[in-house]
Amino acid sequence: MLLAPGCFVLVLAVFHSGMRAMATVVEDFNHVERCKDSLYMGTPPRGIIDFKLKKICQRYADKPRYVTLYDPHKRIPVYSAYTFKKTEGDRRVDYPWMYEPQLAETDGNGNMMPFPQGYLHMKFEDSQAVLDDYSDVVLYERGHLNPDQHQSDPHDRAATYTLTNVVPEIREFNIGPWREHEERIRVRLNNFCRGTAYIVTGVTTAGHMIRRNNQDRVGIPEDVWSAYCCTEYDRNAPHDVRVRFPSHAALAKNSKENNKVQELTVQDLENYLKNKMDVDQNLQIFYDNCISPSPLPQYLHRTI
């Protein structure tokens, strides 16, 4: 059957509309419009063995906000990747906690949803952590990988309050060394990053789990790590700041003691993670190692 030109356009429009509304659990972060904007050069970390993991384009109020690689078996994120927004760093605690319906079903509009007041179907508990997993554990806080104080827009901040962006962090570590690190990075990027800063924050695990009703429920991180990439930065920054650009990383133990945050190069972090995560030897957190584009000739690079 032949279609008139107008009908053909209508068919295409319906197809593309369906693509925009697709679920937020995706085969590739590039499959959802603007989802890859959270990643440096639109490229996720390379070398992570992820055939059992879920790629979540964290969508809130019909807009992609950041991305998460999620482990539905340990019910925690492996990492969240986001763009840093300049902010005063104040914390908001009145956002509702949310879950990701698309981990359990493919219908819906692709947005994360607030936990209901009453019953939540068991299929959601099977695929992700729920509020009950954290309700009776006094040792742990819900630790954001994409923290709200690294975002400025109210919707971007609200979108960080999903349990798919959260891991169990020892309370003393969460409110002490790691919060201090998040603030230190906020101030550094606020003051010295002139372009877009891309951040990837993740965890390693060693098999320890939060249990509920005699079942293993939520993986407890052994390490928390983070790395940022900002290729447009203040070349006149103090030397001790300038050496931490265009990229730098941090690593700490998720423990009550010996939990000091160590700053290190991204390459040193990658070498550490090769022995701690299910990755191959090609692990690369940022495309092309976040090499900063420079107008200077090669022989002048060492003078920067």
PDB file of C-alpha atoms in Angstrom:
ATOM      1  CA  MET A   1       0.000   0.000   0.000  1.00  0.00           C
ATOM      2  CA  LEU A   2       1.319   3.435  -0.937  1.00  0.00           C
ATOM      3  CA  LEU A   3       1.260   6.184   1.670  1.00  0.00           C
ATOM      4  CA  ALA A   4       0.836   9.839   0.961  1.00  0.00           C
ATOM      5  CA  PRO A   5       3.904  11.925   1.948  1.00  0.00           C
ATOM      6  CA  GLY A   6       2.076  13.394   4.938  1.00  0.00           C
ATOM      7  CA  CYS A   7       1.265   9.932   6.274  1.00  0.00           C
ATOM      8  CA  PHE A   8       4.918   8.874   6.053  1.00  0.00           C
ATOM      9  CA  VAL A   9       5.984  11.876   8.120  1.00  0.00           C
ATOM     10  CA  LEU A  10       3.336  11.018  10.703  1.00  0.00           C
ATOM     11  CA  VAL A  11       4.640   7.449  11.003  1.00  0.00           C
ATOM     12  CA  LEU A  12       8.180   8.718  11.529  1.00  0.00           C
ATOM     13  CA  ALA A  13       6.986  11.227  14.114  1.00  0.00           C
ATOM     14  CA  VAL A  14       5.243   8.496  16.109  1.00  0.00           C
ATOM     15  CA  PHE A  15       8.378   6.337  15.955  1.00  0.00           C
ATOM     16  CA  HIS A  16      10.644   9.086  17.224  1.00  0.00           C
ATOM     17  CA  SER A  17       8.165  10.041  19.947  1.00  0.00           C
ATOM     18  CA  GLY A  18       8.286   6.443  21.170  1.00  0.00           C
ATOM     19  CA  MET A  19      12.089   6.575  21.226  1.00  0.00           C
ATOM     20  CA  ARG A  20      12.063   9.660  23.443  1.00  0.00           C
ATOM     21  CA  ALA A  21       9.723   8.002  25.921  1.00  0.00           C
ATOM     22  CA  MET A  22      11.634   4.737  26.140  1.00  0.00           C
ATOM     23  CA  ALA A  23      12.421   3.234  29.553  1.00  0.00           C
ATOM     24  CA  THR A  24      15.422   4.495  31.453  1.00  0.00           C
ATOM     25  CA  VAL A  25      17.070   1.080  31.768  1.00  0.00           C
ATOM     26  CA  VAL A  26      18.919   0.958  28.466  1.00  0.00           C
ATOM     27  CA  GLU A  27      21.322  -1.225  26.515  1.00  0.00           C
ATOM     28  CA  ASP A  28      23.608   1.738  25.952  1.00  0.00           C
ATOM     29  CA  PHE A  29      23.736   5.207  27.513  1.00  0.00           C
ATOM     30  CA  ASN A  30      23.727   6.655  23.985  1.00  0.00           C
ATOM     31  CA  HIS A  31      20.279   5.163  23.331  1.00  0.00           C
ATOM     32  CA  VAL A  32      18.456   7.931  25.206  1.00  0.00           C
ATOM     33  CA  GLU A  33      18.615  11.481  23.980  1.00  0.00           C
ATOM     34  CA  ARG A  34      20.953  13.612  26.160  1.00  0.00           C
ATOM     35  CA  CYS A  35      21.716  10.742  28.538  1.00  0.00           C
ATOM     36  CA  LYS A  36      25.328  10.664  27.365  1.00  0.00           C
ATOM     37  CA  ASP A  37      25.714  14.363  28.232  1.00  0.00           C
ATOM     38  CA  SER A  38      26.639  13.223  31.756  1.00  0.00           C
ATOM     39  CA  LEU A  39      29.732  11.460  30.397  1.00  0.00           C
ATOM     40  CA  TYR A  40      32.996  13.035  29.252  1.00  0.00           C
ATOM     41  CA  MET A  41      33.022  12.904  25.432  1.00  0.00           C
ATOM     42  CA  GLY A  42      29.753  10.962  25.715  1.00  0.00           C
ATOM     43  CA  THR A  43      31.756   7.861  26.669  1.00  0.00           C
ATOM     44  CA  PRO A  44      31.208   5.693  29.792  1.00  0.00           C
ATOM     45  CA  PRO A  45      34.114   4.137  31.704  1.00  0.00           C
ATOM     46  CA  ARG A  46      35.719   1.411  29.585  1.00  0.00           C
ATOM     47  CA  GLY A  47      36.681  -2.075  30.689  1.00  0.00           C
ATOM     48  CA  ILE A  48      33.978  -2.795  33.278  1.00  0.00           C
ATOM     49  CA  ILE A  49      32.552  -6.282  32.750  1.00  0.00           C
ATOM     50  CA  ASP A  50      28.873  -5.415  32.806  1.00  0.00           C
ATOM     51  CA  PHE A  51      26.815  -8.199  31.240  1.00  0.00           C
ATOM     52  CA  LYS A  52      25.036  -8.740  34.591  1.00  0.00           C
ATOM     53  CA  LEU A  53      24.656  -5.019  35.277  1.00  0.00           C
ATOM     54  CA  LYS A  54      21.966  -2.515  34.309  1.00  0.00           C
ATOM     55  CA  LYS A  55      22.580   0.845  32.665  1.00  0.00           C
ATOM     56  CA  ILE A  56      20.204   3.447  34.096  1.00  0.00           C
ATOM     57  CA  CYS A  57      19.641   6.816  32.518  1.00  0.00           C
ATOM     58  CA  GLN A  58      18.436   8.563  35.668  1.00  0.00           C
ATOM     59  CA  ARG A  59      15.365  10.391  34.437  1.00  0.00           C
ATOM     60  CA  TYR A  60      13.379  12.823  36.583  1.00  0.00           C
ATOM     61  CA  ALA A  61      10.569  15.159  35.471  1.00  0.00           C
ATOM     62  CA  ASP A  62      10.917  13.837  31.902  1.00  0.00           C
ATOM     63  CA  LYS A  63      14.591  14.805  31.597  1.00  0.00           C
ATOM     64  CA  PRO A  64      17.792  12.719  31.883  1.00  0.00           C
ATOM     65  CA  ARG A  65      19.816  13.952  34.870  1.00  0.00           C
ATOM     66  CA  TYR A  66      22.811  11.559  35.145  1.00  0.00           C
ATOM     67  CA  VAL A  67      23.690   7.910  34.557  1.00  0.00           C
ATOM     68  CA  THR A  68      24.217   4.921  36.838  1.00  0.00           C
ATOM     69  CA  LEU A  69      25.657   1.465  36.249  1.00  0.00           C
ATOM     70  CA  TYR A  70      23.633  -0.689  38.629  1.00  0.00           C
ATOM     71  CA  ASP A  71      24.107  -4.169  40.074  1.00  0.00           C
ATOM     72  CA  PRO A  72      20.609  -5.664  40.579  1.00  0.00           C
ATOM     73  CA  HIS A  73      22.049  -8.657  42.449  1.00  0.00           C
ATOM     74  CA  LYS A  74      23.881  -6.612  45.093  1.00  0.00           C
ATOM     75  CA  ARG A  75      21.178  -3.919  44.753  1.00  0.00           C
ATOM     76  CA  ILE A  76      23.686  -1.058  44.707  1.00  0.00           C
ATOM     77  CA  PRO A  77      25.205   1.145  42.006  1.00  0.00           C
ATOM     78  CA  VAL A  78      28.653   0.266  40.669  1.00  0.00           C
ATOM     79  CA  TYR A  79      29.047   3.937  39.797  1.00  0.00           C
ATOM     80  CA  SER A  80      27.091   7.086  39.049  1.00  0.00           C
ATOM     81  CA  ALA A  81      28.411   9.572  36.487  1.00  0.00           C
ATOM     82  CA  TYR A  82      27.269  13.184  36.411  1.00  0.00           C
ATOM     83  CA  THR A  83      28.217  16.731  35.508  1.00  0.00           C
ATOM     84  CA  PHE A  84      29.098  19.021  38.393  1.00  0.00           C
ATOM     85  CA  LYS A  85      27.035  22.208  38.716  1.00  0.00           C
ATOM     86  CA  LYS A  86      28.377  25.245  40.561  1.00  0.00           C
ATOM     87  CA  THR A  87      26.572  25.478  43.864  1.00  0.00           C
ATOM     88  CA  GLU A  88      26.764  26.939  47.359  1.00  0.00           C
ATOM     89  CA  GLY A  89      26.740  23.398  48.723  1.00  0.00           C
ATOM     90  CA  ASP A  90      23.705  23.662  51.001  1.00  0.00           C
ATOM     91  CA  ARG A  91      22.013  20.330  51.658  1.00  0.00           C
ATOM     92  CA  ARG A  92      18.316  19.646  51.195  1.00  0.00           C
ATOM     93  CA  VAL A  93      16.703  16.745  53.026  1.00  0.00           C
ATOM     94  CA  ASP A  94      13.037  17.210  52.153  1.00  0.00           C
ATOM     95  CA  TYR A  95      13.094  15.430  48.795  1.00  0.00           C
ATOM     96  CA  PRO A  96      11.230  12.100  48.712  1.00  0.00           C
ATOM     97  CA  TRP A  97      13.215   8.900  48.250  1.00  0.00           C
ATOM     98  CA  MET A  98      12.590   7.240  44.888  1.00  0.00           C
ATOM     99  CA  TYR A  99      13.028   3.920  43.111  1.00  0.00           C
ATOM    100  CA  GLU A 100      13.498   2.855  39.472  1.00  0.00           C
ATOM    101  CA  PRO A 101      10.384   1.100  38.083  1.00  0.00           C
ATOM    102  CA  GLN A 102      12.181   0.120  34.856  1.00  0.00           C
ATOM    103  CA  LEU A 103      14.410  -2.320  36.725  1.00  0.00           C
ATOM    104  CA  ALA A 104      11.305  -4.501  37.109  1.00  0.00           C
ATOM    105  CA  GLU A 105       9.011  -3.543  34.219  1.00  0.00           C
ATOM    106  CA  THR A 106       9.255  -1.896  30.828  1.00  0.00           C
ATOM    107  CA  ASP A 107       6.096   0.186  30.774  1.00  0.00           C
ATOM    108  CA  GLY A 108       5.692   3.650  32.263  1.00  0.00           C
ATOM    109  CA  ASN A 109       7.193   6.961  31.186  1.00  0.00           C
ATOM    110  CA  GLY A 110      10.804   6.251  32.131  1.00  0.00           C
ATOM    111  CA  ASN A 111      10.902   8.485  35.205  1.00  0.00           C
ATOM    112  CA  MET A 112      12.068   7.456  38.665  1.00  0.00           C
ATOM    113  CA  MET A 113       9.138   7.324  41.087  1.00  0.00           C
ATOM    114  CA  PRO A 114       8.673   8.173  44.783  1.00  0.00           C
ATOM    115  CA  PHE A 115       8.225   5.170  47.052  1.00  0.00           C
ATOM    116  CA  PRO A 116       4.508   4.697  47.800  1.00  0.00           C
ATOM    117  CA  GLN A 117       3.226   5.052  51.351  1.00  0.00           C
ATOM    118  CA  GLY A 118       1.810   1.547  51.365  1.00  0.00           C
ATOM    119  CA  TYR A 119       2.551  -1.678  49.541  1.00  0.00           C
ATOM    120  CA  LEU A 120       5.299  -1.956  46.930  1.00  0.00           C
ATOM    121  CA  HIS A 121       5.088  -4.992  44.662  1.00  0.00           C
ATOM    122  CA  MET A 122       7.639  -7.718  45.373  1.00  0.00           C
ATOM    123  CA  LYS A 123       9.003  -7.500  41.817  1.00  0.00           C
ATOM    124  CA  PHE A 124      10.569  -4.144  42.697  1.00  0.00           C
ATOM    125  CA  GLU A 125      12.196  -5.541  45.848  1.00  0.00           C
ATOM    126  CA  ASP A 126      13.720  -8.322  43.783  1.00  0.00           C
ATOM    127  CA  SER A 127      15.523  -5.901  41.470  1.00  0.00           C
ATOM    128  CA  GLN A 128      16.662  -3.085  43.773  1.00  0.00           C
ATOM    129  CA  ALA A 129      17.022  -1.818  47.315  1.00  0.00           C
ATOM    130  CA  VAL A 130      13.945  -0.460  49.087  1.00  0.00           C
ATOM    131  CA  LEU A 131      13.512   1.748  52.139  1.00  0.00           C
ATOM    132  CA  ASP A 132      13.009  -1.241  54.464  1.00  0.00           C
ATOM    133  CA  ASP A 133      16.554  -2.394  53.655  1.00  0.00           C
ATOM    134  CA  TYR A 134      17.919   0.713  55.389  1.00  0.00           C
ATOM    135  CA  SER A 135      15.286   1.185  58.110  1.00  0.00           C
ATOM    136  CA  ASP A 136      16.786  -1.036  60.837  1.00  0.00           C
ATOM    137  CA  VAL A 137      20.517  -0.677  60.190  1.00  0.00           C
ATOM    138  CA  VAL A 138      22.107   1.733  62.655  1.00  0.00           C
ATOM    139  CA  LEU A 139      25.676   1.388  61.369  1.00  0.00           C
ATOM    140  CA  TYR A 140      24.973   2.698  57.873  1.00  0.00           C
ATOM    141  CA  GLU A 141      23.800   5.873  56.177  1.00  0.00           C
ATOM    142  CA  ARG A 142      22.388   6.116  52.670  1.00  0.00           C
ATOM    143  CA  GLY A 143      25.452   7.487  50.905  1.00  0.00           C
ATOM    144  CA  HIS A 144      24.908   9.320  47.602  1.00  0.00           C
ATOM    145  CA  LEU A 145      27.327   8.658  44.754  1.00  0.00           C
ATOM    146  CA  ASN A 146      25.986  11.722  42.935  1.00  0.00           C
ATOM    147  CA  PRO A 147      25.561  14.044  45.958  1.00  0.00           C
ATOM    148  CA  ASP A 148      22.875  16.702  45.995  1.00  0.00           C
ATOM    149  CA  GLN A 149      25.389  19.404  46.979  1.00  0.00           C
ATOM    150  CA  HIS A 150      27.133  18.927  43.604  1.00  0.00           C
ATOM    151  CA  GLN A 151      23.913  20.008  41.855  1.00  0.00           C
ATOM    152  CA  SER A 152      22.157  23.379  41.709  1.00  0.00           C
ATOM    153  CA  ASP A 153      18.868  22.926  39.842  1.00  0.00           C
ATOM    154  CA  PRO A 154      16.115  21.699  42.223  1.00  0.00           C
ATOM    155  CA  HIS A 155      15.152  18.903  39.818  1.00  0.00           C
ATOM    156  CA  ASP A 156      18.782  17.792  39.451  1.00  0.00           C
ATOM    157  CA  ARG A 157      19.078  17.717  43.229  1.00  0.00           C
ATOM    158  CA  ALA A 158      15.812  15.831  43.707  1.00  0.00           C
ATOM    159  CA  ALA A 159      16.997  13.226  41.175  1.00  0.00           C
ATOM    160  CA  THR A 160      19.906  12.256  43.439  1.00  0.00           C
ATOM    161  CA  TYR A 161      17.423  10.896  46.000  1.00  0.00           C
ATOM    162  CA  THR A 162      16.913   7.512  44.382  1.00  0.00           C
ATOM    163  CA  LEU A 163      18.131   4.365  46.093  1.00  0.00           C
ATOM    164  CA  THR A 164      19.745   3.364  42.782  1.00  0.00           C
ATOM    165  CA  ASN A 165      22.234   6.229  43.457  1.00  0.00           C
ATOM    166  CA  VAL A 166      22.886   5.145  47.045  1.00  0.00           C
ATOM    167  CA  VAL A 167      25.187   2.691  48.839  1.00  0.00           C
ATOM    168  CA  PRO A 168      25.409   1.780  52.548  1.00  0.00           C
ATOM    169  CA  GLU A 169      28.177   3.917  54.027  1.00  0.00           C
ATOM    170  CA  ILE A 170      29.433   3.557  57.581  1.00  0.00           C
ATOM    171  CA  ARG A 171      27.926   6.519  59.422  1.00  0.00           C
ATOM    172  CA  GLU A 172      31.246   7.879  60.739  1.00  0.00           C
ATOM    173  CA  PHE A 173      32.717   7.722  57.218  1.00  0.00           C
ATOM    174  CA  ASN A 174      29.657   9.255  55.535  1.00  0.00           C
ATOM    175  CA  ILE A 175      29.339  12.294  57.802  1.00  0.00           C
ATOM    176  CA  GLY A 176      33.098  12.699  58.267  1.00  0.00           C
ATOM    177  CA  PRO A 177      35.856  12.075  55.722  1.00  0.00           C
ATOM    178  CA  TRP A 178      33.662  11.499  52.655  1.00  0.00           C
ATOM    179  CA  ARG A 179      31.423  14.517  53.217  1.00  0.00           C
ATOM    180  CA  GLU A 180      34.551  16.627  53.731  1.00  0.00           C
ATOM    181  CA  HIS A 181      35.937  15.294  50.453  1.00  0.00           C
ATOM    182  CA  GLU A 182      32.724  16.132  48.560  1.00  0.00           C
ATOM    183  CA  GLU A 183      32.902  19.666  49.921  1.00  0.00           C
ATOM    184  CA  ARG A 184      36.601  19.993  49.046  1.00  0.00           C
ATOM    185  CA  ILE A 185      35.888  18.965  45.448  1.00  0.00           C
ATOM    186  CA  ARG A 186      32.879  21.298  45.284  1.00  0.00           C
ATOM    187  CA  VAL A 187      35.008  24.288  46.296  1.00  0.00           C
ATOM    188  CA  ARG A 188      37.869  23.290  43.952  1.00  0.00           C
ATOM    189  CA  LEU A 189      35.655  22.888  40.898  1.00  0.00           C
ATOM    190  CA  ASN A 190      33.620  25.995  41.758  1.00  0.00           C
ATOM    191  CA  ASN A 191      36.770  28.106  41.912  1.00  0.00           C
ATOM    192  CA  PHE A 192      39.052  26.660  39.254  1.00  0.00           C
ATOM    193  CA  CYS A 193      37.068  24.674  36.652  1.00  0.00           C
ATOM    194  CA  ARG A 194      36.126  27.021  33.802  1.00  0.00           C
ATOM    195  CA  GLY A 195      34.253  24.503  31.643  1.00  0.00           C
ATOM    196  CA  THR A 196      32.208  21.391  32.399  1.00  0.00           C
ATOM    197  CA  ALA A 197      33.442  19.041  35.115  1.00  0.00           C
ATOM    198  CA  TYR A 198      32.541  15.373  34.718  1.00  0.00           C
ATOM    199  CA  ILE A 199      32.555  13.175  37.834  1.00  0.00           C
ATOM    200  CA  VAL A 200      32.361   9.397  38.191  1.00  0.00           C
ATOM    201  CA  THR A 201      31.910   8.020  41.713  1.00  0.00           C
ATOM    202  CA  GLY A 202      31.755   4.320  42.473  1.00  0.00           C
ATOM    203  CA  VAL A 203      32.480   1.507  44.896  1.00  0.00           C
ATOM    204  CA  THR A 204      34.220  -1.811  45.324  1.00  0.00           C
ATOM    205  CA  THR A 205      32.722  -4.692  47.282  1.00  0.00           C
ATOM    206  CA  ALA A 206      34.085  -7.710  49.130  1.00  0.00           C
ATOM    207  CA  GLY A 207      30.968  -9.818  49.641  1.00  0.00           C
ATOM    208  CA  HIS A 208      29.507  -8.253  52.804  1.00  0.00           C
ATOM    209  CA  MET A 209      25.762  -7.683  52.688  1.00  0.00           C
ATOM    210  CA  ILE A 210      22.983  -6.036  54.656  1.00  0.00           C
ATOM    211  CA  ARG A 211      20.525  -8.787  55.538  1.00  0.00           C
ATOM    212  CA  ARG A 212      16.776  -8.516  56.035  1.00  0.00           C
ATOM    213  CA  ASN A 213      14.401 -11.362  56.863  1.00  0.00           C
ATOM    214  CA  ASN A 214      17.370 -13.765  56.800  1.00  0.00           C
ATOM    215  CA  GLN A 215      18.197 -12.835  53.202  1.00  0.00           C
ATOM    216  CA  ASP A 216      21.168 -11.050  51.690  1.00  0.00           C
ATOM    217  CA  ARG A 217      19.757  -7.773  50.449  1.00  0.00           C
ATOM    218  CA  VAL A 218      22.251  -4.934  49.843  1.00  0.00           C
ATOM    219  CA  GLY A 219      25.975  -5.027  49.117  1.00  0.00           C
ATOM    220  CA  ILE A 220      28.196  -3.081  51.528  1.00  0.00           C
ATOM    221  CA  PRO A 221      31.079  -1.260  49.794  1.00  0.00           C
ATOM    222  CA  GLU A 222      34.637  -1.925  50.867  1.00  0.00           C
ATOM    223  CA  ASP A 223      35.991   1.177  49.093  1.00  0.00           C
ATOM    224  CA  VAL A 224      34.405   4.351  47.793  1.00  0.00           C
ATOM    225  CA  TRP A 225      36.203   6.062  44.912  1.00  0.00           C
ATOM    226  CA  SER A 226      35.685   9.121  42.764  1.00  0.00           C
ATOM    227  CA  ALA A 227      37.345  10.864  39.817  1.00  0.00           C
ATOM    228  CA  TYR A 228      36.748  14.132  38.002  1.00  0.00           C
ATOM    229  CA  CYS A 229      37.702  15.495  34.577  1.00  0.00           C
ATOM    230  CA  CYS A 230      37.740  19.209  33.731  1.00  0.00           C
ATOM    231  CA  THR A 231      39.803  20.093  30.656  1.00  0.00           C
ATOM    232  CA  GLU A 232      39.060  23.836  30.801  1.00  0.00           C
ATOM    233  CA  TYR A 233      40.553  25.101  34.052  1.00  0.00           C
ATOM    234  CA  ASP A 234      42.338  28.136  35.481  1.00  0.00           C
ATOM    235  CA  ARG A 235      45.946  27.908  34.321  1.00  0.00           C
ATOM    236  CA  ASN A 236      46.816  30.621  36.873  1.00  0.00           C
ATOM    237  CA  ALA A 237      45.604  28.586  39.828  1.00  0.00           C
ATOM    238  CA  PRO A 238      48.104  27.919  42.645  1.00  0.00           C
ATOM    239  CA  HIS A 239      50.507  25.112  41.807  1.00  0.00           C
ATOM    240  CA  ASP A 240      49.083  22.714  44.406  1.00  0.00           C
ATOM    241  CA  VAL A 241      45.683  23.123  42.709  1.00  0.00           C
ATOM    242  CA  ARG A 242      46.940  23.127  39.129  1.00  0.00           C
ATOM    243  CA  VAL A 243      48.578  19.719  39.501  1.00  0.00           C
ATOM    244  CA  ARG A 244      45.097  18.337  40.254  1.00  0.00           C
ATOM    245  CA  PHE A 245      43.855  19.272  36.772  1.00  0.00           C
ATOM    246  CA  PRO A 246      42.619  18.316  34.255  1.00  0.00           C
ATOM    247  CA  SER A 247      41.783  15.167  36.239  1.00  0.00           C
ATOM    248  CA  HIS A 248      42.256  13.754  39.700  1.00  0.00           C
ATOM    249  CA  ALA A 249      40.815  11.004  41.875  1.00  0.00           C
ATOM    250  CA  ALA A 250      40.115   9.953  45.441  1.00  0.00           C
ATOM    251  CA  LEU A 251      39.864   6.651  47.304  1.00  0.00           C
ATOM    252  CA  ALA A 252      38.811   5.715  50.833  1.00  0.00           C
ATOM    253  CA  LYS A 253      37.814   2.751  52.965  1.00  0.00           C
ATOM    254  CA  ASN A 254      34.153   2.547  53.938  1.00  0.00           C
ATOM    255  CA  SER A 255      34.948   1.915  57.585  1.00  0.00           C
ATOM    256  CA  LYS A 256      34.654   3.431  61.044  1.00  0.00           C
ATOM    257  CA  GLU A 257      38.420   3.853  61.387  1.00  0.00           C
ATOM    258  CA  ASN A 258      41.317   4.159  58.943  1.00  0.00           C
ATOM    259  CA  ASN A 259      38.916   5.882  56.555  1.00  0.00           C
ATOM    260  CA  LYS A 260      41.021   8.859  55.473  1.00  0.00           C
ATOM    261  CA  VAL A 261      40.360   9.961  51.878  1.00  0.00           C
ATOM    262  CA  GLN A 262      43.480   9.614  49.752  1.00  0.00           C
ATOM    263  CA  GLU A 263      43.826  11.811  46.660  1.00  0.00           C
ATOM    264  CA  LEU A 264      45.674  10.206  43.757  1.00  0.00           C
ATOM    265  CA  THR A 265      45.940  10.294  39.995  1.00  0.00           C
ATOM    266  CA  VAL A 266      43.180   8.727  37.935  1.00  0.00           C
ATOM    267  CA  GLN A 267      45.701   6.241  36.522  1.00  0.00           C
ATOM    268  CA  ASP A 268      46.734   5.144  40.029  1.00  0.00           C
ATOM    269  CA  LEU A 269      43.064   4.710  40.918  1.00  0.00           C
ATOM    270  CA  GLU A 270      42.500   2.599  37.802  1.00  0.00           C
ATOM    271  CA  ASN A 271      45.477   0.387  38.694  1.00  0.00           C
ATOM    272  CA  TYR A 272      43.997  -0.146  42.169  1.00  0.00           C
ATOM    273  CA  LEU A 273      40.532  -0.930  40.823  1.00  0.00           C
ATOM    274  CA  LYS A 274      41.891  -3.570  38.424  1.00  0.00           C
ATOM    275  CA  ASN A 275      42.476  -5.765  41.480  1.00  0.00           C
ATOM    276  CA  LYS A 276      39.240  -4.844  43.234  1.00  0.00           C
ATOM    277  CA  MET A 277      36.489  -4.791  40.595  1.00  0.00           C
ATOM    278  CA  ASP A 278      35.233  -7.042  37.826  1.00  0.00           C
ATOM    279  CA  VAL A 279      37.151  -5.196  35.109  1.00  0.00           C
ATOM    280  CA  ASP A 280      39.661  -5.985  32.411  1.00  0.00           C
ATOM    281  CA  GLN A 281      43.125  -4.511  31.913  1.00  0.00           C
ATOM    282  CA  ASN A 282      41.736  -1.829  29.585  1.00  0.00           C
ATOM    283  CA  LEU A 283      39.929  -0.046  32.406  1.00  0.00           C
ATOM    284  CA  GLN A 284      39.721   3.660  31.607  1.00  0.00           C
ATOM    285  CA  ILE A 285      37.425   5.941  33.614  1.00  0.00           C
ATOM    286  CA  PHE A 286      37.595   8.883  31.189  1.00  0.00           C
ATOM    287  CA  TYR A 287      37.881   8.780  27.415  1.00  0.00           C
ATOM    288  CA  ASP A 288      41.511   9.246  26.330  1.00  0.00           C
ATOM    289  CA  ASN A 289      42.440   9.745  30.005  1.00  0.00           C
ATOM    290  CA  CYS A 290      40.837  13.223  30.023  1.00  0.00           C
ATOM    291  CA  ILE A 291      43.790  14.665  28.130  1.00  0.00           C
ATOM    292  CA  SER A 292      43.449  18.415  28.163  1.00  0.00           C
ATOM    293  CA  PRO A 293      43.373  20.073  24.733  1.00  0.00           C
ATOM    294  CA  SER A 294      46.138  22.672  24.594  1.00  0.00           C
ATOM    295  CA  PRO A 295      46.955  25.353  22.029  1.00  0.00           C
ATOM    296  CA  LEU A 296      50.605  25.202  23.039  1.00  0.00           C
ATOM    297  CA  PRO A 297      53.197  23.420  20.919  1.00  0.00           C
ATOM    298  CA  GLN A 298      54.279  20.033  22.242  1.00  0.00           C
ATOM    299  CA  TYR A 299      57.732  21.226  23.359  1.00  0.00           C
ATOM    300  CA  LEU A 300      56.134  23.804  25.705  1.00  0.00           C
ATOM    301  CA  HIS A 301      53.771  21.402  27.476  1.00  0.00           C
ATOM    302  CA  ARG A 302      56.217  20.632  30.289  1.00  0.00           C
ATOM    303  CA  THR A 303      56.373  24.326  31.224  1.00  0.00           C
ATOM    304  CA  ILE A 304      52.679  24.547  32.147  1.00  0.00           C
TER     305      ILE A 304
END
